GROMACS .gro file of C-alpha atoms in nm:
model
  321
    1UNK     CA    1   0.000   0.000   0.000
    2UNK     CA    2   0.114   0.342  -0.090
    3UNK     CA    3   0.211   0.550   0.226
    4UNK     CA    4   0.103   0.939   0.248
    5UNK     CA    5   0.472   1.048   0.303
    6UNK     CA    6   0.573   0.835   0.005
    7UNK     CA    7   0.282   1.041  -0.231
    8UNK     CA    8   0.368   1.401  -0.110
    9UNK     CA    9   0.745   1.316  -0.150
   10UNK     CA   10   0.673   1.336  -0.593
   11UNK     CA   11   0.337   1.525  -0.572
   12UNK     CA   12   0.502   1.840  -0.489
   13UNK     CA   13   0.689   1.836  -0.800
   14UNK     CA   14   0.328   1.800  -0.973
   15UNK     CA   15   0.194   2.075  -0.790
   16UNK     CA   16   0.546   2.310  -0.844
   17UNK     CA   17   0.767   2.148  -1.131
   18UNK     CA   18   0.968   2.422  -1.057
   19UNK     CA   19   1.062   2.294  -0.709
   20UNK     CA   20   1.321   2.035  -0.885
   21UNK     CA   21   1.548   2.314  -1.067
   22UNK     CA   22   1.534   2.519  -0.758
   23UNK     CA   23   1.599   2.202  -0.510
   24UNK     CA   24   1.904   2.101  -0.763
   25UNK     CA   25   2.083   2.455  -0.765
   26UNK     CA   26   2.195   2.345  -0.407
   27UNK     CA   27   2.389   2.124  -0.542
   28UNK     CA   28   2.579   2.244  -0.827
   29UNK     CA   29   2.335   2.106  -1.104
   30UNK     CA   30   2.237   2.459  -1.312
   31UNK     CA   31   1.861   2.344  -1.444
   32UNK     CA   32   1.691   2.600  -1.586
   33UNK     CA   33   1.340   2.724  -1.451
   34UNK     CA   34   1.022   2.555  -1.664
   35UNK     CA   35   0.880   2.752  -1.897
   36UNK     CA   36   0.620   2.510  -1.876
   37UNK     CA   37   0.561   2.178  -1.796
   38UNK     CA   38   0.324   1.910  -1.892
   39UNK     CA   39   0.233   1.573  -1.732
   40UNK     CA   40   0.235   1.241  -1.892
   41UNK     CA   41   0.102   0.918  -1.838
   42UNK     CA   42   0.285   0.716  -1.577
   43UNK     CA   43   0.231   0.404  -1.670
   44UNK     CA   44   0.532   0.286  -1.854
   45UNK     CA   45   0.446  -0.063  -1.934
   46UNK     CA   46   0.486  -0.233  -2.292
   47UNK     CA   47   0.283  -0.492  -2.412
   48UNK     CA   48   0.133  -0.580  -2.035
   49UNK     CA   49   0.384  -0.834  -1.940
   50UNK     CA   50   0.488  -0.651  -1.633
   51UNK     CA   51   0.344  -0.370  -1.498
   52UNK     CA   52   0.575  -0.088  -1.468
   53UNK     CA   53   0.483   0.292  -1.362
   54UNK     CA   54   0.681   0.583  -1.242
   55UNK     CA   55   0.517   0.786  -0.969
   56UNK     CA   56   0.549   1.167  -1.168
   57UNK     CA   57   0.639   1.217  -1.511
   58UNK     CA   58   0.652   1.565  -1.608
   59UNK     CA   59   0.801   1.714  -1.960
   60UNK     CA   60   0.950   1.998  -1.843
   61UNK     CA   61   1.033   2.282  -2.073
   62UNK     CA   62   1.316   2.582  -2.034
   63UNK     CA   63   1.503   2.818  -2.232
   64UNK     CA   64   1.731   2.570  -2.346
   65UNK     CA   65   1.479   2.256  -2.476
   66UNK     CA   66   1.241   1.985  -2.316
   67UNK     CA   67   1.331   1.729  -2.110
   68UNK     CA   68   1.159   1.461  -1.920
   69UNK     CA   69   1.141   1.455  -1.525
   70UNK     CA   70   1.065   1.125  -1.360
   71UNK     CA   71   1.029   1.166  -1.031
   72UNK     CA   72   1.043   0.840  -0.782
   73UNK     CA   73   0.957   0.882  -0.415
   74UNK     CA   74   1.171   0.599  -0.252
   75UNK     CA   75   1.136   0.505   0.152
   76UNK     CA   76   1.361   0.205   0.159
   77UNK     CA   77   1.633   0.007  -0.005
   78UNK     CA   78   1.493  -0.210  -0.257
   79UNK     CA   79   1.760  -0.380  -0.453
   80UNK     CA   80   1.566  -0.445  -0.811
   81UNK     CA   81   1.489  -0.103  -0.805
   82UNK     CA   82   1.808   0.008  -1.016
   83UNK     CA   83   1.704  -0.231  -1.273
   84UNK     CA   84   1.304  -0.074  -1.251
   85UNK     CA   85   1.499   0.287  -1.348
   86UNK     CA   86   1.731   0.200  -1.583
   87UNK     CA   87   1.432   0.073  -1.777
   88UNK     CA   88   1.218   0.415  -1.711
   89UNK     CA   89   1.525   0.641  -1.856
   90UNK     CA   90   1.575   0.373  -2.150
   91UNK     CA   91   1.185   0.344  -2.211
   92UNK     CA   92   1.114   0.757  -2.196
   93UNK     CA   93   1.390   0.831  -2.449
   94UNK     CA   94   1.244   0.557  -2.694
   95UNK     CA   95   0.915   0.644  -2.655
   96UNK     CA   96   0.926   1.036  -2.597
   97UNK     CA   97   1.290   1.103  -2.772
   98UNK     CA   98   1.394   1.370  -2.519
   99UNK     CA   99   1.612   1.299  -2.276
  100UNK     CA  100   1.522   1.217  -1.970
  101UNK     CA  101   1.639   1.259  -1.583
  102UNK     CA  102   1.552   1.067  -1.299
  103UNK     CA  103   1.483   1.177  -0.952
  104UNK     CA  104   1.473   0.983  -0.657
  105UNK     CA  105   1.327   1.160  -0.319
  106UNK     CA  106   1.429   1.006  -0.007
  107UNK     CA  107   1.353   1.107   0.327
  108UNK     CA  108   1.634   0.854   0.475
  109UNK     CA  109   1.999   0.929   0.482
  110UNK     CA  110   2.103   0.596   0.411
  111UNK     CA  111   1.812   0.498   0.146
  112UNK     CA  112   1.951   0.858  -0.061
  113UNK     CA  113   2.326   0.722   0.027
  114UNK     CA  114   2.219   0.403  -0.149
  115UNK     CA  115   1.997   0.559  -0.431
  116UNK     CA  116   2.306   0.777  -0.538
  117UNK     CA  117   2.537   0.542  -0.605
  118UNK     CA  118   2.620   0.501  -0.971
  119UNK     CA  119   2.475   0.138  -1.054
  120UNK     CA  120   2.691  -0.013  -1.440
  121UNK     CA  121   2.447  -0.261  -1.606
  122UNK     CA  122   2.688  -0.500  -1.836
  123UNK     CA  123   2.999  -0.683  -1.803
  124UNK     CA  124   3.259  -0.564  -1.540
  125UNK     CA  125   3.482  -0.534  -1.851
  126UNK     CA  126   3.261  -0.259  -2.053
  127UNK     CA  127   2.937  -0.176  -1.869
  128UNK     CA  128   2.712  -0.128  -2.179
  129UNK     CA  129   2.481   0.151  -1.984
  130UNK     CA  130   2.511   0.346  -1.661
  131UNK     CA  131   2.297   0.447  -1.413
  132UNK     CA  132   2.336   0.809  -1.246
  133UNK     CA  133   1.962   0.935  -1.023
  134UNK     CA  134   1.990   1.256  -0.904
  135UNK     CA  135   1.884   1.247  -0.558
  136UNK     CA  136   1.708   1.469  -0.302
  137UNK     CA  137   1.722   1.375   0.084
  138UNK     CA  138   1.781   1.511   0.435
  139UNK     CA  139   2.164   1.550   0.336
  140UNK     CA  140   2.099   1.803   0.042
  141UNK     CA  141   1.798   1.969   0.070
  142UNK     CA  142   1.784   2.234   0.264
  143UNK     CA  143   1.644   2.324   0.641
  144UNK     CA  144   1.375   2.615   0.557
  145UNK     CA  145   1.350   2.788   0.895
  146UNK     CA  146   1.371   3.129   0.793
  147UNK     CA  147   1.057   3.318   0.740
  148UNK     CA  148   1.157   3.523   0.448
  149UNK     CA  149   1.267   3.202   0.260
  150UNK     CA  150   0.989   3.024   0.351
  151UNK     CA  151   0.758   3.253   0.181
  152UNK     CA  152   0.960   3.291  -0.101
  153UNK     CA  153   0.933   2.960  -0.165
  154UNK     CA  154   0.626   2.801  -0.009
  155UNK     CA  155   0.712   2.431  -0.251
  156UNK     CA  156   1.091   2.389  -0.121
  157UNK     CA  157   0.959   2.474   0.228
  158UNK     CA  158   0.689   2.200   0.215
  159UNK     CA  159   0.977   1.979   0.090
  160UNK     CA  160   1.193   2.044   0.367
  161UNK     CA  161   0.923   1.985   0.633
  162UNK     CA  162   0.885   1.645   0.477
  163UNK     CA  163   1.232   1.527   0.447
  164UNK     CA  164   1.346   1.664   0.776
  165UNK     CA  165   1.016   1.541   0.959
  166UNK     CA  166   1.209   1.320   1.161
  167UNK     CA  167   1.481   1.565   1.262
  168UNK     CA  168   1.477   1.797   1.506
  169UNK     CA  169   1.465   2.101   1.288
  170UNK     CA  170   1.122   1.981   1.215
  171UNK     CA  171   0.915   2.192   1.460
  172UNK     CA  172   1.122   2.464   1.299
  173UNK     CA  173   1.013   2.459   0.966
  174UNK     CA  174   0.656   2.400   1.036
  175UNK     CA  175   0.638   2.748   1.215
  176UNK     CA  176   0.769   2.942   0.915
  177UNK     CA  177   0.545   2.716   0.745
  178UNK     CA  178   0.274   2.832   0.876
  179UNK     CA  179   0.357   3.228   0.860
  180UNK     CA  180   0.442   3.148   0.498
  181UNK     CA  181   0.097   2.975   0.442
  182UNK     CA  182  -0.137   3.272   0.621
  183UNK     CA  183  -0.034   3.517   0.366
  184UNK     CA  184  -0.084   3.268   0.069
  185UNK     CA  185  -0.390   3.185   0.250
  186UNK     CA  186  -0.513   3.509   0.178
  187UNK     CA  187  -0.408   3.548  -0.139
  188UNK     CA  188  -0.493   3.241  -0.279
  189UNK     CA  189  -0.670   2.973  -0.055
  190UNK     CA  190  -0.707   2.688  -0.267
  191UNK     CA  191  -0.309   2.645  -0.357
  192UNK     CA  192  -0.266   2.730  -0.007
  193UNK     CA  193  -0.549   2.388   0.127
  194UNK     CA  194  -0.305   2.234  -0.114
  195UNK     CA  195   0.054   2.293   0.051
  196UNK     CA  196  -0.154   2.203   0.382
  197UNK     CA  197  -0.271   1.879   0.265
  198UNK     CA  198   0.042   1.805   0.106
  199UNK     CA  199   0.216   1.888   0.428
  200UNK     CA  200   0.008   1.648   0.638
  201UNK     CA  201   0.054   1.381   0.421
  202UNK     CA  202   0.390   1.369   0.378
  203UNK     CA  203   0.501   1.403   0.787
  204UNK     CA  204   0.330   1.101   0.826
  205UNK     CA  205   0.355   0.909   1.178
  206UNK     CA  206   0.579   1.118   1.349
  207UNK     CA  207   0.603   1.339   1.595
  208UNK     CA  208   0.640   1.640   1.362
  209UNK     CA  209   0.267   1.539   1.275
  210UNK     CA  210   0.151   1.656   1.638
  211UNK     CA  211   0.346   1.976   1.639
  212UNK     CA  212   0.176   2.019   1.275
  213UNK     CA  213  -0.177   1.950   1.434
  214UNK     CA  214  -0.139   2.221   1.703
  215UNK     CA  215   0.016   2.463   1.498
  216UNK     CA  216  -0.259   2.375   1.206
  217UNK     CA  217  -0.549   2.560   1.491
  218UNK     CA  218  -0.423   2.873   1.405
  219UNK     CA  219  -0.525   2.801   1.032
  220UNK     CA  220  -0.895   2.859   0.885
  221UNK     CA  221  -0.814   2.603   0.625
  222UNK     CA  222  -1.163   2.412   0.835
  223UNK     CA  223  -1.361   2.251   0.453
  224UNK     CA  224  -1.018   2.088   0.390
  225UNK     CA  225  -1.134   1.671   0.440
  226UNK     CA  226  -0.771   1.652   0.536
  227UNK     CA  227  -0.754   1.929   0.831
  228UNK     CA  228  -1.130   1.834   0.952
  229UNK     CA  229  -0.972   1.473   0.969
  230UNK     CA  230  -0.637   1.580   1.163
  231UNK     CA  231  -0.861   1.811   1.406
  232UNK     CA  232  -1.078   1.507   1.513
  233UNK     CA  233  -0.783   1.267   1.552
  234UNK     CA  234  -0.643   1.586   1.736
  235UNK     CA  235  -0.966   1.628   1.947
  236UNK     CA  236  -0.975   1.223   1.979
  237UNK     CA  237  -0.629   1.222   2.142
  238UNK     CA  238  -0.688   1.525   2.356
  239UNK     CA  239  -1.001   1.367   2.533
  240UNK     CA  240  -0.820   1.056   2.559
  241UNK     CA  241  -0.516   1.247   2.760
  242UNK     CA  242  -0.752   1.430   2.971
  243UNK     CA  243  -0.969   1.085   3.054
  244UNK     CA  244  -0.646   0.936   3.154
  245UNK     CA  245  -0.511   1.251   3.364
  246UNK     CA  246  -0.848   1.261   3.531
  247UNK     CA  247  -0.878   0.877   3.634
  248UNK     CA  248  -0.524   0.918   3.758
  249UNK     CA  249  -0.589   1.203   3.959
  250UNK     CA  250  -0.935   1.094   4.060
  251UNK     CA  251  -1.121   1.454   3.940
  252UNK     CA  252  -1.364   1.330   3.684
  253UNK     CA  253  -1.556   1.652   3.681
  254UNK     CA  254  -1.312   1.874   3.634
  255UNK     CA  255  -1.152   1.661   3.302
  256UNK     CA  256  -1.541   1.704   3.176
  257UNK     CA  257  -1.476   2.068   3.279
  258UNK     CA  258  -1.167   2.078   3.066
  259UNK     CA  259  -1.337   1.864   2.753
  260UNK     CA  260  -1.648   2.140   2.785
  261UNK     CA  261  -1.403   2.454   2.774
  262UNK     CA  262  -1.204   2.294   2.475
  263UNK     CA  263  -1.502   2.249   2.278
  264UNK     CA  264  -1.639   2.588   2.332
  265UNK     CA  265  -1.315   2.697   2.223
  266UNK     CA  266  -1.290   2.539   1.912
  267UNK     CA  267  -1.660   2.629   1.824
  268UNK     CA  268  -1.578   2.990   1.887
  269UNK     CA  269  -1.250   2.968   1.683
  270UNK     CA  270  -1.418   2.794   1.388
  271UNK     CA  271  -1.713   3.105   1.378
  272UNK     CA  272  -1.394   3.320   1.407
  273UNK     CA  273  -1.226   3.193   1.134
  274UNK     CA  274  -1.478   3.142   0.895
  275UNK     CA  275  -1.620   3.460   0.940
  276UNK     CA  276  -1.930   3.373   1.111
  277UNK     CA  277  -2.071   3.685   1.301
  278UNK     CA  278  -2.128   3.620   1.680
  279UNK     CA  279  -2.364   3.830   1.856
  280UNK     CA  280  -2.292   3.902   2.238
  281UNK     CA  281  -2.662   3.686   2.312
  282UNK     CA  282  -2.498   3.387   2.056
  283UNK     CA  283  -2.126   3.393   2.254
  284UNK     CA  284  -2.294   3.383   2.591
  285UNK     CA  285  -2.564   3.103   2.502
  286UNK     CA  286  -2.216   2.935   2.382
  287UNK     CA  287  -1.981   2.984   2.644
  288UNK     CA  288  -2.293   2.907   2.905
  289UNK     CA  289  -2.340   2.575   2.776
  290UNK     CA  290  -2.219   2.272   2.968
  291UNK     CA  291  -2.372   2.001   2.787
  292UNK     CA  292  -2.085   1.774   2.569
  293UNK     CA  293  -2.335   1.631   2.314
  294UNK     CA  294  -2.480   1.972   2.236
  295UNK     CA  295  -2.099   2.171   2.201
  296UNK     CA  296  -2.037   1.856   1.964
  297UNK     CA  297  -2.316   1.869   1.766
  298UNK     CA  298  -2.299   2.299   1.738
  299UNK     CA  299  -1.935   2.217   1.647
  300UNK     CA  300  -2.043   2.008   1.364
  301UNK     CA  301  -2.291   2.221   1.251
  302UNK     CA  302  -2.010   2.514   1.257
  303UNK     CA  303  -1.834   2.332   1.002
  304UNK     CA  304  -2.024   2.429   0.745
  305UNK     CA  305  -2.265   2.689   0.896
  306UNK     CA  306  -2.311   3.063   0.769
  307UNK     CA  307  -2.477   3.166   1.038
  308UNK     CA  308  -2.492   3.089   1.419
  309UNK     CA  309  -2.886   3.016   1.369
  310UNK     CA  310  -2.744   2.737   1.178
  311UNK     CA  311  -2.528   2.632   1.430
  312UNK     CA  312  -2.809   2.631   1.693
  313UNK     CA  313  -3.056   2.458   1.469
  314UNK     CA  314  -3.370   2.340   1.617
  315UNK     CA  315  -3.178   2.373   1.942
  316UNK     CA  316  -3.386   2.537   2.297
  317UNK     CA  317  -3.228   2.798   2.349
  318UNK     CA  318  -3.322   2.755   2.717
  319UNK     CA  319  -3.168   2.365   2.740
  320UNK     CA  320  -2.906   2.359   2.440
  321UNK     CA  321  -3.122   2.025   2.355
   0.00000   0.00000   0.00000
């Protein structure tokens, strides 16, 4: 099954193809910016008799001429993988007759180690073809945690976060992140729900994910599926902690307190961030209410509400119920 890291790790470059001649100046390599690119059809199998399929392929056009860019998110060592690439840069140039370059993302240190090294297919004597990936990974790309970079270049920065999600720079990057995603936000929201999803895929299970859940509050980003989902599992863990805490300490009423409180918070920050108008009368018949089933089911409603009648529903204003 296809991991969410392993899909934002070549998404981004569908998203950006510039990304990869920006990401490869860091090392030397002098790509020129797209003038355009196009994608193409992954699939690179011939005839059916075994499947084959890059995860991007983009033809990427600059100043100088095309090229093709195919772009292979790798977690792991796999040792017939070589032999899978050699045939992708062999099969594009047949097929396409433009050259072709092969990226491999990793966000390992030892899986990029591995995927750089220069792999001869032939006899020791005269290797008839080599192979040479260009690889991206913790070692080379850079850590974004400057906020003027960041929103200079929202792509790279989303890159970083993923390939340093295990490192502790992480937390780092997803602040400047953040900054860099308000303005763009405003700006233009729907690349911006984008860069968010493609951020929470791609950190994953890690710890980096958390500090990305708590920072994501601050965010409006609320009809993305992807933040709704990360909120609940948020929420989820949250009343779990505070359940635990308050067996251990023996004061179930005041973790119901606490649960109460949070979810009058997050109703209040959802309105706020969506633009809802809250009337003195509306905050305090919020804030007053002590009732768990009703702040969940106003929450829900707030979701998707454009007005706080809507939140309230068929709701007595005297009970909540």
């Amino acid at each position: 099954m296809v991991s969410s890291p392993h899909e934002a790790m070549h998404r981004i470059f569908q998203q950006d193809p510039g990304v990869f001649a920006r990401a490869v100046r860091a090392l030397g390599i002098p790509f020129d910016d797209p003038v355009s690119a196009t994608p193409f059809p992954t699939d690179l199998t011939e005839n059916r008799p075994l499947e084959r399929r890059v995860d991007t392929l983009l033809s990427i056009e600059t100043k100088k001429g095309k090229f093709l860019l195919a772009v292979e998110a790798q977690g792991k060592k796999v040792p017939e993988k070589p032999r899978n690439w050699a045939y992708y840069v062999a099969h594009l140039h047949a097929k396409y007759q433009m050259p072709a370059v092969l990226l491999v993302v990793c966000d390992s240190r030892s899986t990029a180690a591995w995927a750089s090294e220069a792999v001869d297919f032939g006899p020791p004597e005269w290797p008839s073809l080599t192979l040479r990936p260009l690889v991206l990974g913790p070692d080379n790309v850079p850590v974004i945690d400057d906020p003027v970079q960041a929103r200079r270049d929202i792509p790279l920065t989303v890159l970083s976060a993923v390939l340093h999600r295990r490192d502790p720079c992480a937390g780092a990057i997803l602040k400047v992140l953040v900054d860099a995603l308000k303005g763009l936000e405003a700006r233009d929201p729907d690349t911006a729900t984008i860069f968010v999803e493609l951020t929470s895929q791609g950190l994953g299970e890690t710890s980096a994910a958390a500090t990305w859940r708590d920072l994501m509050t601050d965010l409006s980003f609320f009809t993305s599926p992807i933040s709704e989902e990360i909120r609940a599992e948020g929420r989820a863990q949250g009343v779990a902690q505070g359940v635990a805490q308050g067996v251990a300490q023996g004061v179930a009423q005041g973790v119901a307190k606490g649960l109460t409180e949070a979810k009058i918070e997050d109703i209040l920050l959802l309105l706020d961030g969506r633009d809802v108008h809250v009337s003195d009368a509306d905050r305090d018949r919020i804030t007053s209410c002590h009732d768990l089933d009703t702040l969940n089911r106003w929450f829900t409603r707030a979701i998707r509400a454009t007005s706080v009648t809507e939140v309230f529903g068929e709701d007595r204003a005297d009970t909540g119920e």
